[in-house]
Structures are given as C-alpha cells and as structure tokens.
Coordinates of C-alpha atoms in Angstrom, one line a residue:
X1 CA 5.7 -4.6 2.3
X2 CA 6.7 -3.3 6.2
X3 CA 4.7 -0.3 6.2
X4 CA 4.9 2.6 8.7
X5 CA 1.1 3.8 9.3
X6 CA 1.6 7.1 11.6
X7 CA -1.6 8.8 12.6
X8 CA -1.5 10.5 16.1
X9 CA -5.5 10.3 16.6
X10 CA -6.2 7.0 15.5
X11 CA -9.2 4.9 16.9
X12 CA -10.6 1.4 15.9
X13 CA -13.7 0.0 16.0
X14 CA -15.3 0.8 19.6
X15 CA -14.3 4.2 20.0
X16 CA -16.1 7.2 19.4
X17 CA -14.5 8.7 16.5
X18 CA -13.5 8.5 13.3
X19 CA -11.8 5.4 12.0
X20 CA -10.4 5.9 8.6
X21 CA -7.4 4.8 9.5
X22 CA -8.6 1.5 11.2
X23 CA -10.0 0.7 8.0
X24 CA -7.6 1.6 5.6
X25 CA -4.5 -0.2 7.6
X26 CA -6.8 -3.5 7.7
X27 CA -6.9 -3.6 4.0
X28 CA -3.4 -3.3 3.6
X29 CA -3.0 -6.5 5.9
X30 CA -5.9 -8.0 4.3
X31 CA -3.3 -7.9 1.2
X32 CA -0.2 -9.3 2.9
X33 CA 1.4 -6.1 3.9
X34 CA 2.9 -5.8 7.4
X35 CA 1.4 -2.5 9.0
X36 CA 2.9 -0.9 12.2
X37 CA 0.2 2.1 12.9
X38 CA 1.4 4.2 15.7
X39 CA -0.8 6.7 17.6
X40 CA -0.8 8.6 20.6
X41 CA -4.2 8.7 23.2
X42 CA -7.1 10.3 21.6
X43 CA -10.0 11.5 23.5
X44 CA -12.8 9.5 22.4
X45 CA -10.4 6.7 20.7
X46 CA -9.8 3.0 21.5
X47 CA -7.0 1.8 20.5
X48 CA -8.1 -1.8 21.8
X49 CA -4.9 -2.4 23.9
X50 CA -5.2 -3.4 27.2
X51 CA -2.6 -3.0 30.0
X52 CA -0.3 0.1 31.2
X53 CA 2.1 1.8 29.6
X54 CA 6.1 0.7 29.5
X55 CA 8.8 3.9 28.8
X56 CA 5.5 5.9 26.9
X57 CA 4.1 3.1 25.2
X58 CA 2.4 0.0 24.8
X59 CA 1.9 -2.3 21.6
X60 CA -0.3 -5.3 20.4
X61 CA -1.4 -7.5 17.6
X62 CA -4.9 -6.5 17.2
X63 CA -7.0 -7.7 13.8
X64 CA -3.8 -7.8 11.7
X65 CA -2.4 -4.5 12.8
X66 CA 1.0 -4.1 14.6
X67 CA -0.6 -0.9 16.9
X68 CA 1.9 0.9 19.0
X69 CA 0.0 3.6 21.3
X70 CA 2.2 6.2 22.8
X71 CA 1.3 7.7 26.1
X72 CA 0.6 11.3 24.6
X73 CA -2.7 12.6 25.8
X74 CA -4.9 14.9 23.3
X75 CA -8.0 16.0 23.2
X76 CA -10.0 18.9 21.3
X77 CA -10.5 21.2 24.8
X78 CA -6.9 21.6 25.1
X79 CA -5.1 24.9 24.8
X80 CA -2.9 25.8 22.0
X81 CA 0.1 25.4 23.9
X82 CA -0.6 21.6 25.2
X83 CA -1.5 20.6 21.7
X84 CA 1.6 22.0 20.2
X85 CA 3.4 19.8 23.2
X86 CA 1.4 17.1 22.1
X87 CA 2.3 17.3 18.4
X88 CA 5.8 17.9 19.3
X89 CA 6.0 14.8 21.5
X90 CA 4.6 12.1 18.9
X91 CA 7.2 13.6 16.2
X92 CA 10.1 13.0 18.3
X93 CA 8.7 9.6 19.2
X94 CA 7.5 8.9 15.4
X95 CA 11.0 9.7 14.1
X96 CA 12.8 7.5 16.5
X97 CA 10.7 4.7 14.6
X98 CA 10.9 5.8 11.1
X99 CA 14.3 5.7 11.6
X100 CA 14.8 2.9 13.7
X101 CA 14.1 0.1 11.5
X102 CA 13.8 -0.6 8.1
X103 CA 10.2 -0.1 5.9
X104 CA 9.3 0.2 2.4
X105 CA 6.9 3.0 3.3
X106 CA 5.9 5.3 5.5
X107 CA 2.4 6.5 5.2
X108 CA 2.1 9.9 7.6
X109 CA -1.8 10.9 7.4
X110 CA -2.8 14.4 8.7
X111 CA -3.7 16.3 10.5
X112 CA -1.9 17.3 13.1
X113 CA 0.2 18.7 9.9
X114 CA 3.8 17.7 11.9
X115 CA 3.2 13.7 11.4
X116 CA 5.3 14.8 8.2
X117 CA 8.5 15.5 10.2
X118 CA 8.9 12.2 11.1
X119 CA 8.0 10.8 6.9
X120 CA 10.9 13.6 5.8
X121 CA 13.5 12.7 8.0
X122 CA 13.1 8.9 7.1
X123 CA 13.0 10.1 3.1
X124 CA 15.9 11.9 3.7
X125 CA 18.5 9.7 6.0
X126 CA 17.1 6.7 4.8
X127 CA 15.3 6.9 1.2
X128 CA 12.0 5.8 2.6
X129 CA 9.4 6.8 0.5
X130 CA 6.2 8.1 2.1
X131 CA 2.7 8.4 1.2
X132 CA 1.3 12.2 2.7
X133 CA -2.5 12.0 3.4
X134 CA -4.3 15.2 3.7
X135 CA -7.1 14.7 6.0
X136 CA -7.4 18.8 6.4
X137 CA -5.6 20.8 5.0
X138 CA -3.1 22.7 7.1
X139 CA -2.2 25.4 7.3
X140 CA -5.0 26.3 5.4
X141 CA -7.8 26.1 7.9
X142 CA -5.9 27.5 10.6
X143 CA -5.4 30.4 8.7
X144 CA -9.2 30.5 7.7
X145 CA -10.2 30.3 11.2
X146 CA -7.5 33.1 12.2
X147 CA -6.4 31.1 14.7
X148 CA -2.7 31.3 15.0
X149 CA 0.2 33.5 14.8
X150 CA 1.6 34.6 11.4
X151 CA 5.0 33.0 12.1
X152 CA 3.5 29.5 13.4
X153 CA 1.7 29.4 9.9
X154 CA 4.5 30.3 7.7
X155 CA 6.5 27.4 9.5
X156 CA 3.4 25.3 8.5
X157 CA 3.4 26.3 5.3
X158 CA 7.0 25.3 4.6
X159 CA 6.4 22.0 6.1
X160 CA 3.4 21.5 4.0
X161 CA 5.0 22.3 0.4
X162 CA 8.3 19.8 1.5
X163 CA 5.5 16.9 2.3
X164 CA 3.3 17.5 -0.6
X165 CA 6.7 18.1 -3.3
X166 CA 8.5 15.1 -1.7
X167 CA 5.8 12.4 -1.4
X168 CA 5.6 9.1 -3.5
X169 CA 2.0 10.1 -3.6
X170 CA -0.4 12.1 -1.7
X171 CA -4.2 11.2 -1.2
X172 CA -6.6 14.4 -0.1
X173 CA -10.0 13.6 1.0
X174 CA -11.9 15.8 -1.4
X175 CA -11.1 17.4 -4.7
X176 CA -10.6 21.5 -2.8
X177 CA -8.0 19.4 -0.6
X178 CA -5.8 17.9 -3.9
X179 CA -5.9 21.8 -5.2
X180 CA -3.9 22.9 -2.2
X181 CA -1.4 20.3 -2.9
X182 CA -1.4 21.0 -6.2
X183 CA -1.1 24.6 -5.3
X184 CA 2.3 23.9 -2.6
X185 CA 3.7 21.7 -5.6
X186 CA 2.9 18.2 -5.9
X187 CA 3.5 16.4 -8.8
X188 CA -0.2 16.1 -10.7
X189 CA 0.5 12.4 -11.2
X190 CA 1.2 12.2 -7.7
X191 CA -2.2 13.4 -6.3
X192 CA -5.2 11.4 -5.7
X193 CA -8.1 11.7 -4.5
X194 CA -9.8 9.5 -1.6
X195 CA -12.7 10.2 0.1
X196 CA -14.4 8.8 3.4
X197 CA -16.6 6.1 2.7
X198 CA -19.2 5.0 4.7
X199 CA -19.0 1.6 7.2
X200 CA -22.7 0.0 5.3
X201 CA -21.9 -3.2 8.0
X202 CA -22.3 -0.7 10.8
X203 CA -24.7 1.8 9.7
X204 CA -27.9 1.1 8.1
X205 CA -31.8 -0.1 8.0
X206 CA -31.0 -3.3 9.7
X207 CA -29.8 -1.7 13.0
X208 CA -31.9 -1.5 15.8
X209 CA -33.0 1.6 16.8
X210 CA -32.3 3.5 20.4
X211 CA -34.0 6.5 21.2
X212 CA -32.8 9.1 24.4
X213 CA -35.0 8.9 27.5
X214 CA -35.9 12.4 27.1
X215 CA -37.2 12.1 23.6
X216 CA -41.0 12.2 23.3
X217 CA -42.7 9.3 20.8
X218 CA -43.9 12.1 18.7
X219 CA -41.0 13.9 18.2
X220 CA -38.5 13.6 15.1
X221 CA -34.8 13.7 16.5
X222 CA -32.8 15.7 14.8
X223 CA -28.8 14.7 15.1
X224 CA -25.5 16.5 15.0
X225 CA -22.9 14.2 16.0
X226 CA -19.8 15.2 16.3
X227 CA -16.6 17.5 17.7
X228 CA -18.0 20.9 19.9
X229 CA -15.3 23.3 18.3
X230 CA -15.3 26.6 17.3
X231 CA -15.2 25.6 13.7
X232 CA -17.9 23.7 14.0
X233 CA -20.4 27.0 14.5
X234 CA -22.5 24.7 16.3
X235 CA -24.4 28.7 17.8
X236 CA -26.2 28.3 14.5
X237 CA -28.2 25.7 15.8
X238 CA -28.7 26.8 18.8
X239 CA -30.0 29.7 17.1
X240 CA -32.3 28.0 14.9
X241 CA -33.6 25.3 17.8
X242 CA -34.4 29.1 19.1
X243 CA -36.8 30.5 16.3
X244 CA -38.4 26.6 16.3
X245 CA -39.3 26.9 19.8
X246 CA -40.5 30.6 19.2
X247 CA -42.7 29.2 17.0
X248 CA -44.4 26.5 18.8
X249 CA -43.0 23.8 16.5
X250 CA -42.9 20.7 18.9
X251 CA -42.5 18.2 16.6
X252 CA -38.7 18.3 16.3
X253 CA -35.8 17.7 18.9
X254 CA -32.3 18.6 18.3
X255 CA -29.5 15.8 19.7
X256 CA -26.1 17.1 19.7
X257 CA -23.7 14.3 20.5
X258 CA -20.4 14.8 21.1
X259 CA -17.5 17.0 22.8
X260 CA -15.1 19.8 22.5
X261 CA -13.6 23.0 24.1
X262 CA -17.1 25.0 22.9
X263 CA -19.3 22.2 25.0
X264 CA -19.5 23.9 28.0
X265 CA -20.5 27.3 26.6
X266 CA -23.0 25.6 24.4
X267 CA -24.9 24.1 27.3
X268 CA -24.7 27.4 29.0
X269 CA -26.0 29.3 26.2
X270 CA -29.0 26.9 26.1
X271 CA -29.5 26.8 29.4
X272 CA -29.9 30.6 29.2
X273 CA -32.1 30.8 26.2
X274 CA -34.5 28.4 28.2
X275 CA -34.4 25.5 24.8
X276 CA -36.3 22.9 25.5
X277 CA -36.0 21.2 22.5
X278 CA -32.2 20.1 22.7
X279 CA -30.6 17.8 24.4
X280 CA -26.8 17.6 24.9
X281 CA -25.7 14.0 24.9
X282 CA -22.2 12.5 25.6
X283 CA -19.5 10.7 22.9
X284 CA -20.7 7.3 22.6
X285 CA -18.9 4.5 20.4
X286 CA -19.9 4.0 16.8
X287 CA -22.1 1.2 17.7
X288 CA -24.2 2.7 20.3
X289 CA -23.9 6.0 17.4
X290 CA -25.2 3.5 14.7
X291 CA -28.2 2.6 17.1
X292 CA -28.9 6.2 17.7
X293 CA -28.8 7.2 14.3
X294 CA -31.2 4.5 13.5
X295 CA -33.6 5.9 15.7
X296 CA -33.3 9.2 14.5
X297 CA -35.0 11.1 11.5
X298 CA -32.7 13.7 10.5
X299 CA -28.8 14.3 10.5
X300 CA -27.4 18.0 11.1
X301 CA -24.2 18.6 9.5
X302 CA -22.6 21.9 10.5
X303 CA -19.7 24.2 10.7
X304 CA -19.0 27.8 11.1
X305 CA -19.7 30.2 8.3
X306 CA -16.0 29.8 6.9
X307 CA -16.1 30.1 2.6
X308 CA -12.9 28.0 2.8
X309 CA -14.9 24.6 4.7
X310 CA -17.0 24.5 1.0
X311 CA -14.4 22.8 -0.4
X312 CA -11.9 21.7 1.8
X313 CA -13.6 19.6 4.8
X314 CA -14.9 16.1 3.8
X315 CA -16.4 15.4 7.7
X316 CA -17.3 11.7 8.6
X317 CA -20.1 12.4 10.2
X318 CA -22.1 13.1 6.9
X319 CA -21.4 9.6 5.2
X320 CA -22.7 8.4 8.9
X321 CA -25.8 9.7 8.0
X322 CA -25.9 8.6 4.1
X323 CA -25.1 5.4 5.7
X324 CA -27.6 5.4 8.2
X325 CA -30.2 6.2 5.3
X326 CA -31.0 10.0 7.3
X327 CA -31.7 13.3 5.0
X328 CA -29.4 15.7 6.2
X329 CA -29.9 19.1 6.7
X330 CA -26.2 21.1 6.6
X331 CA -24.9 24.4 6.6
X332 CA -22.1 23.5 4.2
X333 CA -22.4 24.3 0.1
X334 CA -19.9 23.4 -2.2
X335 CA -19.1 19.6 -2.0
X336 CA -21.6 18.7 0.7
X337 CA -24.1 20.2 -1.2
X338 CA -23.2 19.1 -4.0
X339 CA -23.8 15.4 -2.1
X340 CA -27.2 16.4 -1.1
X341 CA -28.5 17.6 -4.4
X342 CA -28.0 14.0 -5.8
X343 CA -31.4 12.1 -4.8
X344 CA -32.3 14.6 -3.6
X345 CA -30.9 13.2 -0.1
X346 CA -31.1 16.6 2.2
X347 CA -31.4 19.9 2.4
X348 CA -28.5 22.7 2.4
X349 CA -30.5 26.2 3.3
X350 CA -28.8 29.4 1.5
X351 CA -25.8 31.4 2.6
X352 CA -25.8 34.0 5.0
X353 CA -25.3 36.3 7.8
X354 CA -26.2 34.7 11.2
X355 CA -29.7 35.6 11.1
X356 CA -30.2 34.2 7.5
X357 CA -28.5 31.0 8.6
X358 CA -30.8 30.0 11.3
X359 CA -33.9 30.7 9.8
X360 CA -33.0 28.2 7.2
X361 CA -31.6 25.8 9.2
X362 CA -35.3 26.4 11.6
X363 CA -37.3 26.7 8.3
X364 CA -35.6 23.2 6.5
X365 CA -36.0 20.8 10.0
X366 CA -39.4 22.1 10.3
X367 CA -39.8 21.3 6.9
X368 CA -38.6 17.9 7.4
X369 CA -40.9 17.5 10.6
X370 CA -43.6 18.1 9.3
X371 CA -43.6 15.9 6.0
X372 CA -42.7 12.5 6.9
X373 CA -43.3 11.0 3.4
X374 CA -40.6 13.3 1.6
X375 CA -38.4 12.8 4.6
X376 CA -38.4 8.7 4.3
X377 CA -37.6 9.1 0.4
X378 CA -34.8 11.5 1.2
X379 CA -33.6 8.9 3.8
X380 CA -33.6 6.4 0.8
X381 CA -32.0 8.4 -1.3
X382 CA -29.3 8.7 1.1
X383 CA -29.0 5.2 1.7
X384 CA -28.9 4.1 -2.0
X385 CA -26.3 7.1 -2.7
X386 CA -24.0 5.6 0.0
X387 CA -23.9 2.1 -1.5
X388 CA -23.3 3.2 -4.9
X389 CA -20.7 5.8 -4.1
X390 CA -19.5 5.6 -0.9
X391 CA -18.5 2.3 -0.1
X392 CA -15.7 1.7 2.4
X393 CA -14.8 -1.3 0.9
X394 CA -14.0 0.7 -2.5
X395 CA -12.4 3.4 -1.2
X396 CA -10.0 1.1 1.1
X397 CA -9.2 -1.0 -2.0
X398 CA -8.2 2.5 -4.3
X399 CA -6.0 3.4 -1.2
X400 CA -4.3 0.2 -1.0
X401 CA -3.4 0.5 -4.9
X402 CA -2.1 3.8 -4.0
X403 CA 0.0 2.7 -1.3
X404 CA 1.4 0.2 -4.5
X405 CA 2.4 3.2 -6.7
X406 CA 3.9 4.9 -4.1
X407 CA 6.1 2.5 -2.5
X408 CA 7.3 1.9 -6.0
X409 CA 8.4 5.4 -7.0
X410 CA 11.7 6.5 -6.1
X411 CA 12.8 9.1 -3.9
X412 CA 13.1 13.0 -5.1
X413 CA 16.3 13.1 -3.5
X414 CA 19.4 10.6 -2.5
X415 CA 19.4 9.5 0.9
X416 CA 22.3 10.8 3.1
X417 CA 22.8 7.1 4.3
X418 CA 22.5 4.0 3.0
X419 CA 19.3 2.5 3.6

C-alpha cells in the first residue's frame, strides 16, 4: 500500500524525543508498504535529513521511510498564538499532499488535534480512508488544564467527533483514551487500543552506564526525563527535593532532564529555595538518555494534579524506565499505577493537596534510597514487566494489522470526486 503517515512532531532515532512514530512507520515498510511520513521541525527531533530547505521543505529516503520535513518550527515554550500558526501551517501543507497524489491510506496521528483536517479532506474529495491515532486526547486535556478559550475548544470538539466517526479505525494509546472516542462516536469495532512499548534494543542492563559530573558516588540519582510544562507539575518535586533536604537525607539526587516553557522558572525556583540536591540537565538523544538511565536508580514520573491524566496520558517516558529496569516513583494513579502495582515495579504515593503530594513523593525516594535490596528487585520487576508486556516489536506488529483493517474498510461517505 502508498500510505500517508502525517505526524507534525515526529523524530527518529537520535533525537531527543519520543519516537513512536519512527517505529511504527518502519514496520509498515518492513512489510512492503510504501510510507511517506511528513513532519514539521520539532524541538528536540531529528528527522535525519541533511541539507537546507527548498520552497519549506526537504525530503529523503532514510531506513525505508519516504520522510518529507517541512520548515515549520515548534517547540513546547512557544506561545499559544505561534503554535496555533504552527498547526495551521502543516495542515495547509499536509492537505496539499493528501490531496495531491494518490494513497490507500492516510494515517493522521495526534496530537496537535488539526493533523485530522488534512485525513478529512482526502476522505472526503478523494475516498481515502484514514487511520485517526489518538496520542492525547484533544480537546480533552486542554479543557482539563483550562487552558483555552471556550470557542477554540468547541471548534476542537467538532473536529474531534468528525475524525473519530469517520475513521477506518482509530488506535488510542490507553484504554481512558478509546472511551473518549467512544464517547464522540466511533464505531466500537473501529477502536483499538495501542500502547507505547518500550525500545528493549536501546534500553536495558546491557547499556553502559553515564553518571553527571555533579553526582556524588554515594548518591542514588533519581530521574525525571522529560517535557518542563505546566502539565507536567514538575513544582511537586521541587517541593519534595525540599522536605528531603530539610531532612538531611543526602543519599538521593534529583535529575530533571529535559525542556519546556516552565524550565526557566523551575531553575529559578530552585535557585531560590537554595536545593542542592537537583540538578537541571539539558535534552539529550535517546542514546546518551539510555546511558543515563543506566546509571541511574530511580525514575520520576510526574504530572500536575489533573484527575483527568489518571486515565488519559500513556507518557513514554515511563516504559523508558520499565525498559531501563528502574522502579519508578510517580505521581500518576489510575493506569500508571495500575503498571506499578504489577511486580511490584515502583511506587505511586497517595492523592492529595500540594502538601500531601510532596511528602510522599519525599517519603517514597527516601524510601528507595535507603533500601537498595528492594530497590534492585523493583528494578527487576520492571525490566521483566517490559519484556513480557511492553515490547515494541509487538505493539508495532498489532499496529501494522490495524493499518490492514483500516485501509480495507470503506469510506462513511462517497467521495465528491473520483479518486
């Protein structure tokens, strides 16, 4: 099949962020298919192209894939208005290709939630079917967050039922996400369910470990890796490195790797509370990440206190550390802790206000600090949980098969044009 892959932030193997998509589109080549996977410029991606830009954009053969990267900066500090402009920019451009040319499928994966424009317009001139992969739900968590204007989420909203009623198929990363589709009107037969999987090849006991200058031999590193957002509440640890310090503990450093618009503050704030048992360290490709997380003895998952991320976030960054063979300590219940019971493999303190919150996120690393034993059984746990369930491979393979059905079913609704 000549499939249309459109994901705005995708980023292959040597960047610094997540690469679902990477995966995914090279087991649809690895089957024969012809995947074109267009993307715009994501902070922290590598696309793997080399060379400027001609008229916005650039293209290569690379591993397979038939990537076209359009000139269309984004990264997680910008404004509101520039990422609208940014969204708005690779729809226009996305559409142009999805009508352009002929494919079998289009396979629009989200967020930003308008990568469906482009999937409903070539449904609807052309008959293309399209596969709608929710990869957070939208508008849901915008609304959660109270982040945007009533009208801007309504439009979202109306978007979001026409790409979950209309698609061939639609694959949500965690159960909560397949209940909003449900709940917006997708077909049951239609919805699947696809979590991220963890990369064993690049995360694991056989990597060599690398430890930051400014951790002490004695000290176990405790790592959060990931965006610097407001919805990733990452005050709660700052809070908690706070009441750790208080208390003498000094067997425990926090790492928190990564950026976002809430960086800068974050340093500030530590700065100010005088921590010094964190360290701030820059993105770093997944490679140097898997070295790090080797050396490290504890992985942090967090977000802000939002009941609605229980069930509807599936971050990478946690099958990083099941991968990596780390207990992890998180903030998240529902599904996350669901994935931590099992083993056990980490720890996910009780629910709270702000106060409860850090003093079992301080209480829970100490914990681990302070009893290595435990700690290396967790870590095994979490290693043997990511082979049996979480496998990349396996969850690339059930994608693929998706792709099959969906391509195969036929539109809800004539084309205006002959294909």
């Amino acid at each position: 099949m000549r499939i249309l892959y459109l994901h705005q932030h995708y980023s292959g193997p040597q960047g610094a962020t997540a690469t679902r998509s990477h995966a995914m589109a090279t087991a649809l080549t690895r089957q024969g298919h012809h995947v074109t996977l267009l993307c715009g410029r994501y902070a922290g991606a590598v696309t793997g192209l080399i060379g400027g830009y001609n008229r916005g954009q650039r293209e290569g053969l690379l591993r397979g894939i038939r990537l076209v990267e359009l000139d269309i900066p984004y990264d997680n500090a910008m404004g509101l208005a520039a990422r609208a402009a940014a969204f708005a920019r690779y729809a226009v451009r996305a559409s142009r290709l999805a009508l352009s040319q002929r494919w079998d499928l289009v396979i629009a994966s989200s967020t930003p939630l308008t990568v469906a424009i482009p999937a409903l317009l070539a449904q609807r001139m052309r008959g293309t079917p399209f596969l709608f992969e929710i990869r957070d739900p939208w508008p849901e968590l915008p609304a959660a967050l109270s982040g945007l204007p009533g009208p801007v989420l309504a439009g979202m909203g109306r978007l979001a039922d026409a790409a979950c009623r209309r698609a061939g198929a639609v694959i949500a990363l965690s159960e909560g996400m397949a209940q909003t589709a449900l709940a917006r009107g997708a077909e049951p037969g239609r919805v699947h369910v696809v979590p991220n999987g963890c990369d064993l090849e690049l995360f694991g006991p056989h990597v060599a470990p690398w430890r930051p200058a400014e951790a002490a031999p004695w000290e176990a590193l405790a790592v959060y890796a990931g965006a610097h957002g407001r919805a990733n509440g990452l005050d709660q640890l700052l809070d908690a490195a706070g009441l750790l310090q208080a208390r003498d503990e000094r067997r425990l450093r926090l790492l928190l790797v990564g950026d976002g618009a809430e960086k800068p503050r974050l340093m500030a704030r530590a700065g100010e509370m005088g921590l010094a048992n964190v360290s701030f360290l820059d993105p770093m490709p997944k490679r140097q990440l898997a070295a790090l997380l080797a050396g490290c003895q504890i992985g942090v998952q967090c977000l802000a206190p939002v009941p609605e991320f229980a069930e509807w976030t599936a971050p990478n960054k946690l099958m990083d550390y099941l991968a990596a063979g780390l207990p992890v300590v998180s903030t998240l219940h529902g599904r996350a802790g669901r994935l931590l019971a099992e083993g056990p493999c980490g720890i996910a303190p009780p629910p709270g206000d702000a106060a409860t919150v850090a003093e079992g996120l301080a209480a829970s690393l100490a914990w681990l600090a302070g009893h290595p034993a435990q700690r290396a059984a967790m870590g095994r746990a979490a290693r043997d949980q990511a082979v049996r369930r979480w496998d990349r491979r396996l969850q690339a393979a059930r994608f693929a098969e998706i792709v099959r059905l969906a391509a195969a079913r036929p539109a809800t609704e004539t084309a205006l044009v002959p294909a």
